[in-house]
Amino acid sequence: MKIRTRLTLLFTLITATILLAFAFVIYYSAAENREKEFYIALKKEAVTKANLFFDAKVNAKTLQDIYRSNRKVLNEVEVAIYDKNFQLLYHDAVDIDRVKETPEMIDEIYKSGEMQFHQDDWQVVGMLYSFEGAKYVITATALDEYGYNKLESLYRTILLVFIISIVIIYLAGRFFSKKAFQPIAAMTEKARGISANNLDLRLTSNGSKDELSELANTFNQMLDRLENSFESQKDFVSNISHEMRTPLAAIITELELSLNKERTLEEYKSAIRNALSDSRKLARLSNNLLDLAKASYDLSEIYLKPIRIDELLLDARQQVQKANAKYQIDIHFENDFDSDDEISINGNEYLLKTAFINLFENGCKFSEDSKSTVSIQLKNGEIILKFSDKGIGIPKEDLQHIFTPFYRGANKEFSEGNGIGLPLTKKIIELHQGIISVASEELKGTVFTVLLRNIQNS
Ligand code: ADP
């Protein structure tokens, strides 16, 4: 069931319940009033007849004649008068006799002074009447036809008003809920048309601060993010193909040229060397991409163990120097430490080493002296590593882009690379809940600061 229909029905049901309670109270109080008023009328009529009988000494026959003649046109009150000993002194019409009085009833009226009850629809009142020091019991009964008719007509009016109101409320509910949900229907229609091919479409917000425009704005912001991520995925794929195409084209050309005609041994060796260098570039690219994919995992999906950061830096240095003997790497401790935990983190050894290798290699390859220095500082449960070099530095306008995949700065001519090293390093550091930042001055050098929380602090 649609929310719109559900709301309309709920609204109608609530209003119907309120109306019903209201109608019940009105009808009930009208019925109560009728009964009370009729008892009062009965009592008056009883007293009037008793006065005529006792005071005015009108004889019984006359009173009975009046009763019988009135009965034909009016709903006349039937009165009976008894004395203390259940002796009938007067009765309007013994043959009709609606109220079957008993000695117990008369006693009860003597005791309590008054009695009111129903005999079918007829109301009966019994009361005491004093005349010349003696006490008599009068009973009076009549059917309040007029009152019952009024009640019946009130009941019909209430029922009619109730049905008409419910129909009007239901129709109004449907109309207003349709109006209220119209913007949602429009949004649904628009959202239905948005696919990967037209992610630039946006929902129209009415500009006000209501919940619906908030929803439209949030949805649009989500589309912005989706569009961005789609675009960067596309860029990423085209960058990868571009990075692979260049060395592959070089390898193919090199091998084709070698096969073209007979070459000298030296020429063959040179061709193989070039092809090998390009293949290494490809292998490095694919390794970097694989590492990037690993670093994009959730922390819970990768293997973690306590690692001493200083030992890992030593390992990384060894690996870098093995690949490039002219690179120089210095490791400095800024302060002493008492326990292994102070310099250890819970991390992934392979990924962290890859990050450190990237930072060492960058420092060395972008410096004339091929030298990179790392200082280790332990402070308030944090391990602060500063990878610095006295190299060519990074131009200011490049600083904000160097962590973007495949981005290579204006200084890229200085050394070979593929632009994956730093984004990969940043991902790895952030995966370990760390922070990486950079400060650089052209021709003076660069400092990458890595902040990691040690085992005691994480
Ligand atoms: P790559 O080194 O393969 O080009 P990176 O992602 O490691 O890619 O670095 C991106 C860019 O950042 C480099 O092309 C370079 O312009 C700049 N860069 C990184 N480290 C240094 C550094 N220590 N000194 C100067 N420039 C650097």
mmCIF file of C-alpha atoms in Angstrom, residues 87-302:
data_model
loop_
_atom_site.group_PDB
_atom_site.id
_atom_site.type_symbol
_atom_site.label_atom_id
_atom_site.label_comp_id
_atom_site.label_asym_id
_atom_site.label_seq_id
_atom_site.Cartn_x
_atom_site.Cartn_y
_atom_site.Cartn_z
ATOM 1 C CA GLN A 87 -55.213 1.210 49.929
ATOM 2 C CA LEU A 88 -55.931 2.611 46.418
ATOM 3 C CA LEU A 89 -57.560 6.037 46.850
ATOM 4 C CA TYR A 90 -57.505 7.134 43.242
ATOM 5 C CA HIS A 91 -56.500 5.698 39.819
ATOM 6 C CA ASP A 92 -56.750 7.361 36.415
ATOM 7 C CA ALA A 93 -57.726 4.105 34.714
ATOM 8 C CA VAL A 94 -57.682 0.856 36.657
ATOM 9 C CA ASP A 95 -58.467 -1.101 33.496
ATOM 10 C CA ILE A 96 -55.320 0.167 31.798
ATOM 11 C CA ASP A 97 -53.070 0.215 34.912
ATOM 12 C CA ARG A 98 -49.534 0.394 33.565
ATOM 13 C CA VAL A 99 -47.746 0.293 36.948
ATOM 14 C CA LYS A 100 -48.253 -2.845 38.971
ATOM 15 C CA GLU A 101 -47.716 -1.443 42.467
ATOM 16 C CA THR A 102 -46.963 -3.856 45.310
ATOM 17 C CA PRO A 103 -47.038 -3.306 49.091
ATOM 18 C CA GLU A 104 -43.199 -3.593 49.103
ATOM 19 C CA MET A 105 -42.969 -0.820 46.492
ATOM 20 C CA ILE A 106 -45.240 1.444 48.529
ATOM 21 C CA ASP A 107 -43.206 0.706 51.700
ATOM 22 C CA GLU A 108 -40.003 1.492 49.840
ATOM 23 C CA ILE A 109 -41.413 4.862 48.670
ATOM 24 C CA TYR A 110 -42.484 5.661 52.218
ATOM 25 C CA LYS A 111 -39.000 4.893 53.431
ATOM 26 C CA SER A 112 -36.924 6.624 50.769
ATOM 27 C CA GLY A 113 -39.349 9.426 49.861
ATOM 28 C CA GLU A 114 -39.050 8.864 46.116
ATOM 29 C CA MET A 115 -38.517 6.151 43.488
ATOM 30 C CA GLN A 116 -37.803 6.333 39.774
ATOM 31 C CA PHE A 117 -37.662 3.430 37.335
ATOM 32 C CA HIS A 118 -38.498 2.232 33.841
ATOM 33 C CA GLN A 119 -41.208 -0.146 32.823
ATOM 34 C CA ASP A 120 -40.321 -0.964 29.221
ATOM 35 C CA ASP A 121 -40.097 2.456 27.567
ATOM 36 C CA TRP A 122 -42.469 3.976 30.141
ATOM 37 C CA GLN A 123 -40.935 6.036 32.919
ATOM 38 C CA VAL A 124 -42.409 5.661 36.423
ATOM 39 C CA VAL A 125 -42.039 7.935 39.422
ATOM 40 C CA GLY A 126 -43.233 7.180 42.911
ATOM 41 C CA MET A 127 -43.317 9.945 45.539
ATOM 42 C CA LEU A 128 -44.733 11.036 48.860
ATOM 43 C CA TYR A 129 -47.533 13.591 49.060
ATOM 44 C CA SER A 130 -48.628 15.251 52.309
ATOM 45 C CA PHE A 131 -52.141 16.423 52.895
ATOM 46 C CA GLU A 132 -53.554 17.558 56.239
ATOM 47 C CA GLY A 133 -50.823 15.795 58.189
ATOM 48 C CA ALA A 134 -51.258 12.474 56.411
ATOM 49 C CA LYS A 135 -48.762 11.041 53.937
ATOM 50 C CA TYR A 136 -49.827 9.418 50.674
ATOM 51 C CA VAL A 137 -47.959 7.680 47.902
ATOM 52 C CA ILE A 138 -48.505 8.828 44.352
ATOM 53 C CA THR A 139 -47.252 6.905 41.332
ATOM 54 C CA ALA A 140 -47.189 8.530 37.908
ATOM 55 C CA THR A 141 -46.225 6.997 34.582
ATOM 56 C CA ALA A 142 -46.134 8.039 30.922
ATOM 57 C CA LEU A 143 -44.340 7.376 27.651
ATOM 58 C CA ASP A 144 -42.184 10.308 26.503
ATOM 59 C CA GLU A 145 -43.032 9.904 22.833
ATOM 60 C CA TYR A 146 -42.050 13.467 21.991
ATOM 61 C CA GLY A 147 -38.656 13.105 23.718
ATOM 62 C CA TYR A 148 -37.966 9.728 22.070
ATOM 63 C CA ASN A 149 -38.839 11.172 18.664
ATOM 64 C CA LYS A 150 -36.480 14.075 19.256
ATOM 65 C CA LEU A 151 -33.736 11.627 20.232
ATOM 66 C CA GLU A 152 -34.424 9.478 17.167
ATOM 67 C CA SER A 153 -34.150 12.520 14.900
ATOM 68 C CA LEU A 154 -30.937 13.608 16.676
ATOM 69 C CA TYR A 155 -29.537 10.096 16.078
ATOM 70 C CA ARG A 156 -30.376 10.263 12.358
ATOM 71 C CA THR A 157 -28.861 13.743 12.001
ATOM 72 C CA ILE A 158 -25.657 12.690 13.798
ATOM 73 C CA LEU A 159 -25.355 9.574 11.609
ATOM 74 C CA LEU A 160 -25.867 11.578 8.413
ATOM 75 C CA VAL A 161 -23.396 14.304 9.438
ATOM 76 C CA PHE A 162 -20.899 11.604 10.457
ATOM 77 C CA ILE A 163 -21.089 9.785 7.100
ATOM 78 C CA ILE A 164 -20.893 13.008 5.068
ATOM 79 C CA SER A 165 -17.942 14.275 7.197
ATOM 80 C CA ILE A 166 -16.012 11.025 6.776
ATOM 81 C CA VAL A 167 -16.502 11.073 3.005
ATOM 82 C CA ILE A 168 -15.390 14.739 2.828
ATOM 83 C CA ILE A 169 -12.384 14.084 5.115
ATOM 84 C CA TYR A 170 -11.333 11.044 3.065
ATOM 85 C CA LEU A 171 -11.566 12.980 -0.220
ATOM 86 C CA ALA A 172 -9.766 16.008 1.266
ATOM 87 C CA GLY A 173 -7.096 13.690 2.702
ATOM 88 C CA ARG A 174 -6.549 12.097 -0.700
ATOM 89 C CA PHE A 175 -6.374 15.476 -2.397
ATOM 90 C CA PHE A 176 -3.915 17.032 0.068
ATOM 91 C CA SER A 177 -1.719 13.928 0.361
ATOM 92 C CA LYS A 178 -1.554 13.837 -3.450
ATOM 93 C CA LYS A 179 -0.450 17.474 -3.409
ATOM 94 C CA ALA A 180 2.078 16.810 -0.616
ATOM 95 C CA PHE A 181 3.550 13.776 -2.387
ATOM 96 C CA GLN A 182 3.658 15.360 -5.837
ATOM 97 C CA PRO A 183 7.306 16.517 -5.434
ATOM 98 C CA ILE A 184 8.282 12.966 -4.394
ATOM 99 C CA ALA A 185 6.581 11.517 -7.472
ATOM 100 C CA ALA A 186 8.475 14.057 -9.606
ATOM 101 C CA MET A 187 11.762 13.107 -7.903
ATOM 102 C CA THR A 188 11.108 9.386 -8.420
ATOM 103 C CA GLU A 189 10.422 10.026 -12.094
ATOM 104 C CA LYS A 190 13.631 12.030 -12.481
ATOM 105 C CA ALA A 191 15.765 9.561 -10.486
ATOM 106 C CA ARG A 192 14.434 6.729 -12.682
ATOM 107 C CA GLY A 193 16.061 8.411 -15.680
ATOM 108 C CA ILE A 194 19.520 8.698 -14.087
ATOM 109 C CA SER A 195 21.998 6.017 -15.141
ATOM 110 C CA ALA A 196 25.765 5.658 -15.540
ATOM 111 C CA ASN A 197 25.492 7.390 -18.929
ATOM 112 C CA ASN A 198 23.843 10.580 -17.694
ATOM 113 C CA LEU A 199 25.193 11.033 -14.178
ATOM 114 C CA ASP A 200 25.164 14.793 -14.813
ATOM 115 C CA LEU A 201 21.355 14.891 -14.316
ATOM 116 C CA ARG A 202 20.218 16.359 -10.998
ATOM 117 C CA LEU A 203 16.949 16.435 -9.042
ATOM 118 C CA THR A 204 15.224 19.808 -8.905
ATOM 119 C CA SER A 205 15.042 21.220 -5.412
ATOM 120 C CA ASN A 206 12.445 23.895 -4.655
ATOM 121 C CA GLY A 207 15.062 25.986 -2.875
ATOM 122 C CA SER A 208 13.186 26.074 0.440
ATOM 123 C CA LYS A 209 14.481 24.436 3.603
ATOM 124 C CA ASP A 210 11.852 21.725 3.856
ATOM 125 C CA GLU A 211 12.588 17.997 4.208
ATOM 126 C CA LEU A 212 12.005 17.290 0.516
ATOM 127 C CA SER A 213 14.466 19.860 -0.773
ATOM 128 C CA GLU A 214 16.940 18.585 1.838
ATOM 129 C CA LEU A 215 16.450 15.090 0.414
ATOM 130 C CA ALA A 216 16.908 16.385 -3.146
ATOM 131 C CA ASN A 217 20.092 18.232 -2.131
ATOM 132 C CA THR A 218 21.525 15.195 -0.348
ATOM 133 C CA PHE A 219 20.693 13.026 -3.345
ATOM 134 C CA ASN A 220 22.344 15.553 -5.660
ATOM 135 C CA GLN A 221 25.454 15.639 -3.473
ATOM 136 C CA MET A 222 25.587 11.845 -3.660
ATOM 137 C CA LEU A 223 25.328 12.109 -7.467
ATOM 138 C CA ASP A 224 28.205 14.632 -7.427
ATOM 139 C CA ARG A 225 30.349 12.152 -5.527
ATOM 140 C CA LEU A 226 29.311 9.286 -7.814
ATOM 141 C CA GLU A 227 30.035 11.342 -10.910
ATOM 142 C CA ASN A 228 33.460 12.288 -9.554
ATOM 143 C CA SER A 229 34.321 8.741 -8.680
ATOM 144 C CA PHE A 230 33.103 7.539 -12.124
ATOM 145 C CA GLU A 231 35.262 10.173 -13.766
ATOM 146 C CA SER A 232 38.328 9.275 -11.695
ATOM 147 C CA GLN A 233 37.778 5.575 -12.424
ATOM 148 C CA LYS A 234 37.721 6.402 -16.143
ATOM 149 C CA ASP A 235 40.860 8.560 -15.769
ATOM 150 C CA PHE A 236 42.533 5.830 -13.763
ATOM 151 C CA VAL A 237 41.922 3.200 -16.436
ATOM 152 C CA SER A 238 43.047 5.494 -19.264
ATOM 153 C CA ASN A 239 46.165 6.451 -17.261
ATOM 154 C CA ILE A 240 47.033 2.793 -16.708
ATOM 155 C CA SER A 241 46.641 2.044 -20.442
ATOM 156 C CA HIS A 242 48.753 5.058 -21.269
ATOM 157 C CA GLU A 243 51.498 4.075 -18.808
ATOM 158 C CA MET A 244 51.545 0.538 -20.224
ATOM 159 C CA ARG A 245 51.384 1.568 -23.877
ATOM 160 C CA THR A 246 54.618 3.596 -23.837
ATOM 161 C CA PRO A 247 57.037 0.858 -22.636
ATOM 162 C CA LEU A 248 55.147 -1.805 -24.624
ATOM 163 C CA ALA A 249 55.447 0.255 -27.841
ATOM 164 C CA ALA A 250 59.161 0.781 -27.099
ATOM 165 C CA ILE A 251 59.719 -2.968 -26.591
ATOM 166 C CA ILE A 252 57.852 -3.818 -29.819
ATOM 167 C CA THR A 253 59.791 -1.228 -31.879
ATOM 168 C CA GLU A 254 63.115 -2.358 -30.378
ATOM 169 C CA LEU A 255 62.425 -6.023 -31.171
ATOM 170 C CA GLU A 256 61.069 -5.299 -34.670
ATOM 171 C CA LEU A 257 64.138 -3.229 -35.548
ATOM 172 C CA SER A 258 66.421 -6.020 -34.335
ATOM 173 C CA LEU A 259 64.609 -8.539 -36.521
ATOM 174 C CA ASN A 260 64.550 -6.277 -39.583
ATOM 175 C CA LYS A 261 68.030 -7.200 -40.704
ATOM 176 C CA GLU A 262 71.178 -8.849 -39.482
ATOM 177 C CA ARG A 263 72.692 -6.895 -36.491
ATOM 178 C CA THR A 264 76.009 -7.000 -34.715
ATOM 179 C CA LEU A 265 76.258 -8.719 -31.345
ATOM 180 C CA GLU A 266 76.616 -5.357 -29.609
ATOM 181 C CA GLU A 267 73.454 -4.052 -31.312
ATOM 182 C CA TYR A 268 71.525 -7.153 -30.194
ATOM 183 C CA LYS A 269 72.795 -6.724 -26.631
ATOM 184 C CA SER A 270 71.752 -3.064 -26.617
ATOM 185 C CA ALA A 271 68.275 -3.977 -27.951
ATOM 186 C CA ILE A 272 67.886 -6.618 -25.232
ATOM 187 C CA ARG A 273 69.041 -4.161 -22.556
ATOM 188 C CA ASN A 274 66.479 -1.572 -23.704
ATOM 189 C CA ALA A 275 63.696 -4.144 -23.888
ATOM 190 C CA LEU A 276 64.669 -5.377 -20.402
ATOM 191 C CA SER A 277 64.578 -1.866 -18.971
ATOM 192 C CA ASP A 278 61.124 -1.249 -20.458
ATOM 193 C CA SER A 279 59.904 -4.636 -19.194
ATOM 194 C CA ARG A 280 61.145 -3.719 -15.705
ATOM 195 C CA LYS A 281 59.128 -0.500 -15.909
ATOM 196 C CA LEU A 282 56.063 -2.565 -16.801
ATOM 197 C CA ALA A 283 56.732 -5.016 -13.985
ATOM 198 C CA ARG A 284 57.142 -2.141 -11.536
ATOM 199 C CA LEU A 285 53.902 -0.558 -12.725
ATOM 200 C CA SER A 286 51.952 -3.762 -12.332
ATOM 201 C CA ASN A 287 53.470 -4.353 -8.848
ATOM 202 C CA ASN A 288 52.598 -0.819 -7.840
ATOM 203 C CA LEU A 289 49.028 -1.252 -9.079
ATOM 204 C CA LEU A 290 48.727 -4.515 -7.159
ATOM 205 C CA ASP A 291 49.992 -2.812 -3.998
ATOM 206 C CA LEU A 292 47.546 0.036 -4.547
ATOM 207 C CA ALA A 293 44.720 -2.478 -4.724
ATOM 208 C CA LYS A 294 45.958 -4.136 -1.491
ATOM 209 C CA ALA A 295 46.212 -0.783 0.263
ATOM 210 C CA SER A 296 42.591 -0.088 -0.684
ATOM 211 C CA TYR A 297 41.416 -3.027 1.410
ATOM 212 C CA ASP A 298 39.835 -2.632 4.779
ATOM 213 C CA LEU A 299 42.275 -2.916 7.720
ATOM 214 C CA SER A 300 40.428 -6.039 8.903
ATOM 215 C CA GLU A 301 41.146 -7.791 5.600
ATOM 216 C CA ILE A 302 44.942 -7.557 5.746
#
